[in-house]
Tab-separated table of C-alpha atoms in Angstrom:
chain	number	residue	atom	x	y	z
A	1	PHE	CA	-31.188	-21.926	-26.322
A	2	ALA	CA	-29.273	-19.628	-24.104
A	3	ASP	CA	-27.700	-22.408	-21.857
A	4	PHE	CA	-26.184	-23.915	-25.252
A	5	ARG	CA	-28.799	-26.874	-25.129
A	6	GLN	CA	-29.748	-27.826	-28.631
A	7	ILE	CA	-32.937	-28.998	-29.951
A	8	THR	CA	-34.080	-29.941	-33.627
A	9	ARG	CA	-37.506	-29.963	-35.328
A	10	ALA	CA	-38.540	-30.857	-38.813
A	11	LYS	CA	-41.637	-30.937	-40.897
A	12	THR	CA	-42.235	-32.291	-44.412
A	13	LEU	CA	-44.938	-30.783	-46.358
A	14	PRO	CA	-47.208	-32.760	-48.739
A	15	HIS	CA	-46.997	-29.960	-51.392
A	16	VAL	CA	-44.673	-27.652	-53.094
A	17	VAL	CA	-43.883	-24.240	-51.094
A	18	ARG	CA	-43.994	-21.353	-53.419
A	19	THR	CA	-43.583	-18.357	-51.122
A	20	GLN	CA	-41.497	-17.153	-48.379
A	21	GLU	CA	-44.473	-16.309	-46.282
A	22	GLU	CA	-45.385	-20.191	-46.101
A	23	LEU	CA	-41.899	-20.820	-44.982
A	24	LEU	CA	-41.999	-18.353	-42.302
A	25	LYS	CA	-45.336	-19.679	-41.187
A	26	VAL	CA	-43.970	-23.505	-40.981
A	27	GLY	CA	-40.994	-22.120	-39.210
A	28	SER	CA	-43.008	-19.776	-36.469
A	29	LEU	CA	-45.114	-22.900	-35.912
A	30	LEU	CA	-42.265	-25.251	-35.215
A	31	LEU	CA	-40.687	-22.669	-32.914
A	32	CYS	CA	-43.885	-21.966	-31.045
A	33	GLU	CA	-44.371	-25.740	-30.433
A	34	ALA	CA	-40.534	-26.121	-29.276
A	35	LEU	CA	-40.702	-23.190	-26.714
A	36	THR	CA	-42.404	-24.101	-23.296
A	37	GLY	CA	-41.901	-20.858	-21.326
A	38	GLU	CA	-39.523	-17.841	-21.247
A	39	GLU	CA	-36.481	-19.478	-22.692
A	40	LYS	CA	-33.989	-17.399	-24.620
A	41	VAL	CA	-33.209	-18.674	-28.140
A	42	ARG	CA	-29.334	-18.327	-28.927
A	43	LEU	CA	-29.566	-19.559	-32.393
A	44	LEU	CA	-32.341	-20.186	-35.066
A	45	GLY	CA	-31.984	-21.943	-38.462
A	46	LEU	CA	-34.330	-22.841	-41.140
A	47	SER	CA	-33.459	-25.135	-44.111
A	48	VAL	CA	-35.244	-26.630	-46.990
A	49	SER	CA	-34.607	-29.455	-49.118
A	50	GLN	CA	-35.804	-31.660	-51.952
A	51	LEU	CA	-35.891	-28.309	-54.242
A	52	GLY	CA	-37.322	-28.795	-57.536
A	53	ASP	CA	-39.900	-27.576	-60.272
A	54	ASP	CA	-43.255	-29.012	-59.848
A	55	ALA	CA	-43.976	-28.128	-63.421
A	56	GLU	CA	-41.628	-31.000	-64.536
A	57	PRO	CA	-43.395	-33.703	-66.586
A	58	LYS	CA	-44.091	-36.647	-64.276
A	59	GLY	CA	-42.235	-39.894	-65.212
A	60	MET	CA	-39.223	-38.298	-66.713
A	61	VAL	CA	-36.262	-40.566	-66.852
A	62	GLN	CA	-32.693	-39.771	-67.217
A	63	LEU	CA	-31.499	-41.551	-70.457
A	64	GLU	CA	-28.210	-43.603	-70.174
A	65	LEU	CA	-25.551	-43.355	-72.912
A	66	PRO	CA	-24.187	-46.748	-73.956
A	67	LEU	CA	-20.485	-46.043	-73.695
């Protein structure tokens, strides 16, 4: 916020996100929930984690080499 106060919000989705529009929608919802009036926002960030390919076969296992 403009007074250098910091807040953090997070949301974990139960499905794979495939579009920028969906990320923007979730980020906008989190921002709207955090704002209570006419606060000025100084810095806004959006991060993603657990990136992967949902086309990956289920039950894949990394094999070990017997060294």
